[in-house]
Amino acid sequence: MTVNELRIGNIVQIKNKQAREAACSLDVYVRGVSDNDMWGDTVLVQNACNENVYEALIKNIAPIELTEDVLLKCGFKSVSGDAMVHKINRHFRLEYALGEYVLRIKTDRHDSSYVRVVRSLHQLQNLYLAITGKELEVDLDSK
């Protein structure tokens, strides 16, 4: 992962042991990015549970893999086997194939689709924002 992939609001995980111990949650929100030639690229992150903000090196940040559980917490519905669907409106929907990491953007109007490989939550968040102009609602705390 590079800082160029991230934007403010993305949800990622801490993978550094010391940072994990200081955090109350592995999942953190990106609040800023910096490319620093001296120390290395850094990300300003905020804990989801106590709202503490701190800097972390990009090498200590990991993407959240898209799983059925994560997709369900993003509003996707399981339709059959490994297929998941998120309706944006009555003419536009996202279809995700779990085993293939393939996101299809479908529209009913012209029976067209766009296919993109998406493996992580921050990639899905970025694509959703680009398509809809809105943030993807994600509730990782829900059961």
PDB file of C-alpha atoms in Angstrom:
ATOM      1  CA  MET A   1       0.000   0.000   0.000  1.00  0.00           C
ATOM      2  CA  THR A   2       1.201   3.529  -0.735  1.00  0.00           C
ATOM      3  CA  VAL A   3       0.039   6.916   0.541  1.00  0.00           C
ATOM      4  CA  ASN A   4      -1.228   7.675  -2.983  1.00  0.00           C
ATOM      5  CA  GLU A   5      -3.950   5.032  -2.566  1.00  0.00           C
ATOM      6  CA  LEU A   6      -5.335   6.596   0.608  1.00  0.00           C
ATOM      7  CA  ARG A   7      -7.627   9.528   1.201  1.00  0.00           C
ATOM      8  CA  ILE A   8      -9.110  11.108   4.289  1.00  0.00           C
ATOM      9  CA  GLY A   9     -11.900   8.898   5.621  1.00  0.00           C
ATOM     10  CA  ASN A  10     -10.484   5.553   4.470  1.00  0.00           C
ATOM     11  CA  ILE A  11     -10.575   2.759   7.032  1.00  0.00           C
ATOM     12  CA  VAL A  12      -7.383   0.703   7.384  1.00  0.00           C
ATOM     13  CA  GLN A  13      -5.710  -1.469  10.025  1.00  0.00           C
ATOM     14  CA  ILE A  14      -2.643  -1.078  12.193  1.00  0.00           C
ATOM     15  CA  LYS A  15      -0.153  -3.911  11.763  1.00  0.00           C
ATOM     16  CA  ASN A  16       2.677  -2.681  14.001  1.00  0.00           C
ATOM     17  CA  LYS A  17       2.575  -4.464  17.395  1.00  0.00           C
ATOM     18  CA  GLN A  18       3.423  -1.382  19.503  1.00  0.00           C
ATOM     19  CA  ALA A  19       0.853   0.753  17.714  1.00  0.00           C
ATOM     20  CA  ARG A  20      -1.781  -1.984  18.128  1.00  0.00           C
ATOM     21  CA  GLU A  21      -1.120  -2.124  21.870  1.00  0.00           C
ATOM     22  CA  ALA A  22      -1.566   1.644  22.167  1.00  0.00           C
ATOM     23  CA  ALA A  23      -4.783   1.576  20.146  1.00  0.00           C
ATOM     24  CA  CYS A  24      -8.128   0.402  21.429  1.00  0.00           C
ATOM     25  CA  SER A  25      -9.061  -0.846  17.961  1.00  0.00           C
ATOM     26  CA  LEU A  26      -7.156  -2.313  15.023  1.00  0.00           C
ATOM     27  CA  ASP A  27      -9.358  -0.354  12.624  1.00  0.00           C
ATOM     28  CA  VAL A  28      -8.367   3.290  12.191  1.00  0.00           C
ATOM     29  CA  TYR A  29      -9.571   6.172  10.031  1.00  0.00           C
ATOM     30  CA  VAL A  30      -7.135   8.025   7.781  1.00  0.00           C
ATOM     31  CA  ARG A  31      -7.095  11.725   8.711  1.00  0.00           C
ATOM     32  CA  GLY A  32      -4.135  12.811   6.588  1.00  0.00           C
ATOM     33  CA  VAL A  33      -1.167  11.568   4.549  1.00  0.00           C
ATOM     34  CA  SER A  34       2.349  12.817   4.051  1.00  0.00           C
ATOM     35  CA  ASP A  35       5.160  11.660   1.850  1.00  0.00           C
ATOM     36  CA  ASN A  36       8.348  12.265   3.771  1.00  0.00           C
ATOM     37  CA  ASP A  37      11.723  11.519   2.174  1.00  0.00           C
ATOM     38  CA  MET A  38      13.548  11.536   5.502  1.00  0.00           C
ATOM     39  CA  TRP A  39      11.378   9.278   7.679  1.00  0.00           C
ATOM     40  CA  GLY A  40       9.235   7.562   5.106  1.00  0.00           C
ATOM     41  CA  ASP A  41       5.624   8.079   4.132  1.00  0.00           C
ATOM     42  CA  THR A  42       3.319   8.642   7.083  1.00  0.00           C
ATOM     43  CA  VAL A  43      -0.400   8.486   7.665  1.00  0.00           C
ATOM     44  CA  LEU A  44      -2.290  10.478  10.269  1.00  0.00           C
ATOM     45  CA  VAL A  45      -4.787   8.020  11.757  1.00  0.00           C
ATOM     46  CA  GLN A  46      -7.578   8.199  14.309  1.00  0.00           C
ATOM     47  CA  ASN A  47      -8.755   5.371  16.547  1.00  0.00           C
ATOM     48  CA  ALA A  48     -12.371   4.462  16.000  1.00  0.00           C
ATOM     49  CA  CYS A  49     -13.096   3.948  19.700  1.00  0.00           C
ATOM     50  CA  ASN A  50     -11.348   6.776  21.569  1.00  0.00           C
ATOM     51  CA  GLU A  51     -10.714   9.272  18.750  1.00  0.00           C
ATOM     52  CA  ASN A  52      -6.976   9.592  19.552  1.00  0.00           C
ATOM     53  CA  VAL A  53      -5.043  10.836  16.535  1.00  0.00           C
ATOM     54  CA  TYR A  54      -1.414   9.895  15.844  1.00  0.00           C
ATOM     55  CA  GLU A  55       1.091   9.425  13.036  1.00  0.00           C
ATOM     56  CA  ALA A  56       1.981   5.988  11.706  1.00  0.00           C
ATOM     57  CA  LEU A  57       4.477   4.975   9.050  1.00  0.00           C
ATOM     58  CA  ILE A  58       2.783   3.612   5.945  1.00  0.00           C
ATOM     59  CA  LYS A  59       4.662   0.328   6.451  1.00  0.00           C
ATOM     60  CA  ASN A  60       2.698  -0.082   9.718  1.00  0.00           C
ATOM     61  CA  ILE A  61      -0.679   0.313   8.003  1.00  0.00           C
ATOM     62  CA  ALA A  62      -2.463  -2.570   6.273  1.00  0.00           C
ATOM     63  CA  PRO A  63      -5.552  -2.693   4.076  1.00  0.00           C
ATOM     64  CA  ILE A  64      -8.712  -4.415   5.340  1.00  0.00           C
ATOM     65  CA  GLU A  65      -9.432  -7.354   3.060  1.00  0.00           C
ATOM     66  CA  LEU A  66     -12.916  -7.542   1.613  1.00  0.00           C
ATOM     67  CA  THR A  67     -14.695 -10.509   3.134  1.00  0.00           C
ATOM     68  CA  GLU A  68     -18.362 -11.402   3.273  1.00  0.00           C
ATOM     69  CA  ASP A  69     -18.528  -9.956   6.803  1.00  0.00           C
ATOM     70  CA  VAL A  70     -16.947  -6.635   5.768  1.00  0.00           C
ATOM     71  CA  LEU A  71     -19.218  -6.348   2.716  1.00  0.00           C
ATOM     72  CA  LEU A  72     -22.304  -7.004   4.853  1.00  0.00           C
ATOM     73  CA  LYS A  73     -21.179  -4.135   7.119  1.00  0.00           C
ATOM     74  CA  CYS A  74     -20.989  -1.928   4.010  1.00  0.00           C
ATOM     75  CA  GLY A  75     -24.624  -2.570   3.095  1.00  0.00           C
ATOM     76  CA  PHE A  76     -24.108  -5.427   0.636  1.00  0.00           C
ATOM     77  CA  LYS A  77     -26.592  -8.299   0.631  1.00  0.00           C
ATOM     78  CA  SER A  78     -25.708 -11.925  -0.007  1.00  0.00           C
ATOM     79  CA  VAL A  79     -27.632 -13.164  -3.052  1.00  0.00           C
ATOM     80  CA  SER A  80     -26.171 -16.578  -3.901  1.00  0.00           C
ATOM     81  CA  GLY A  81     -22.951 -18.446  -3.230  1.00  0.00           C
ATOM     82  CA  ASP A  82     -20.123 -15.913  -3.281  1.00  0.00           C
ATOM     83  CA  ALA A  83     -22.193 -13.158  -4.917  1.00  0.00           C
ATOM     84  CA  MET A  84     -22.956  -9.968  -2.995  1.00  0.00           C
ATOM     85  CA  VAL A  85     -25.043  -6.981  -4.206  1.00  0.00           C
ATOM     86  CA  HIS A  86     -25.304  -3.353  -3.070  1.00  0.00           C
ATOM     87  CA  LYS A  87     -28.179  -1.397  -4.649  1.00  0.00           C
ATOM     88  CA  ILE A  88     -27.355   2.281  -5.037  1.00  0.00           C
ATOM     89  CA  ASN A  89     -30.687   3.179  -6.650  1.00  0.00           C
ATOM     90  CA  ARG A  90     -33.258   1.385  -8.778  1.00  0.00           C
ATOM     91  CA  HIS A  91     -31.091   1.520 -11.917  1.00  0.00           C
ATOM     92  CA  PHE A  92     -27.591   1.160 -10.496  1.00  0.00           C
ATOM     93  CA  ARG A  93     -25.987  -1.564  -8.388  1.00  0.00           C
ATOM     94  CA  LEU A  94     -22.639  -3.012  -7.371  1.00  0.00           C
ATOM     95  CA  GLU A  95     -22.098  -6.766  -7.610  1.00  0.00           C
ATOM     96  CA  TYR A  96     -19.122  -8.373  -5.868  1.00  0.00           C
ATOM     97  CA  ALA A  97     -17.740 -11.882  -6.438  1.00  0.00           C
ATOM     98  CA  LEU A  98     -15.960 -12.842  -3.200  1.00  0.00           C
ATOM     99  CA  GLY A  99     -13.562 -15.481  -4.503  1.00  0.00           C
ATOM    100  CA  GLU A 100     -12.549 -13.404  -7.523  1.00  0.00           C
ATOM    101  CA  TYR A 101     -12.259  -9.959  -5.855  1.00  0.00           C
ATOM    102  CA  VAL A 102     -14.228  -8.621  -8.824  1.00  0.00           C
ATOM    103  CA  LEU A 103     -16.584  -5.669  -8.495  1.00  0.00           C
ATOM    104  CA  ARG A 104     -19.094  -5.171 -11.304  1.00  0.00           C
ATOM    105  CA  ILE A 105     -20.859  -1.871 -11.636  1.00  0.00           C
ATOM    106  CA  LYS A 106     -24.174  -2.599 -13.334  1.00  0.00           C
ATOM    107  CA  THR A 107     -26.830  -0.350 -14.759  1.00  0.00           C
ATOM    108  CA  ASP A 108     -30.252  -1.462 -15.973  1.00  0.00           C
ATOM    109  CA  ARG A 109     -30.634   1.343 -18.470  1.00  0.00           C
ATOM    110  CA  HIS A 110     -28.206   0.124 -21.125  1.00  0.00           C
ATOM    111  CA  ASP A 111     -27.449  -3.344 -19.789  1.00  0.00           C
ATOM    112  CA  SER A 112     -23.833  -2.312 -19.356  1.00  0.00           C
ATOM    113  CA  SER A 113     -21.273  -3.080 -16.710  1.00  0.00           C
ATOM    114  CA  TYR A 114     -17.798  -2.060 -15.666  1.00  0.00           C
ATOM    115  CA  VAL A 115     -15.492  -4.603 -14.018  1.00  0.00           C
ATOM    116  CA  ARG A 116     -12.735  -3.756 -11.546  1.00  0.00           C
ATOM    117  CA  VAL A 117     -10.575  -5.883  -9.239  1.00  0.00           C
ATOM    118  CA  VAL A 118     -11.090  -4.609  -5.679  1.00  0.00           C
ATOM    119  CA  ARG A 119      -9.379  -6.419  -2.812  1.00  0.00           C
ATOM    120  CA  SER A 120      -9.636  -4.034   0.136  1.00  0.00           C
ATOM    121  CA  LEU A 121     -12.061  -1.773   1.954  1.00  0.00           C
ATOM    122  CA  HIS A 122     -10.216   1.470   1.177  1.00  0.00           C
ATOM    123  CA  GLN A 123     -10.305   0.633  -2.559  1.00  0.00           C
ATOM    124  CA  LEU A 124     -14.060   0.016  -2.339  1.00  0.00           C
ATOM    125  CA  GLN A 125     -14.537   3.275  -0.403  1.00  0.00           C
ATOM    126  CA  ASN A 126     -12.595   5.243  -3.039  1.00  0.00           C
ATOM    127  CA  LEU A 127     -14.453   3.675  -5.968  1.00  0.00           C
ATOM    128  CA  TYR A 128     -17.854   4.171  -4.302  1.00  0.00           C
ATOM    129  CA  LEU A 129     -17.100   7.860  -3.702  1.00  0.00           C
ATOM    130  CA  ALA A 130     -15.978   8.308  -7.314  1.00  0.00           C
ATOM    131  CA  ILE A 131     -19.160   6.670  -8.630  1.00  0.00           C
ATOM    132  CA  THR A 132     -21.781   8.170  -6.326  1.00  0.00           C
ATOM    133  CA  GLY A 133     -20.199  11.337  -4.921  1.00  0.00           C
ATOM    134  CA  LYS A 134     -21.086  10.008  -1.447  1.00  0.00           C
ATOM    135  CA  GLU A 135     -19.184   8.181   1.261  1.00  0.00           C
ATOM    136  CA  LEU A 136     -19.815   4.457   1.581  1.00  0.00           C
ATOM    137  CA  GLU A 137     -21.480   3.839   4.928  1.00  0.00           C
ATOM    138  CA  VAL A 138     -19.390   1.305   6.840  1.00  0.00           C
ATOM    139  CA  ASP A 139     -20.230  -0.021  10.291  1.00  0.00           C
ATOM    140  CA  LEU A 140     -17.385  -2.342  11.271  1.00  0.00           C
ATOM    141  CA  ASP A 141     -18.573  -2.363  14.896  1.00  0.00           C
ATOM    142  CA  SER A 142     -21.900  -4.024  14.074  1.00  0.00           C
ATOM    143  CA  LYS A 143     -22.268  -7.754  14.725  1.00  0.00           C
TER     144      LYS A 143
END
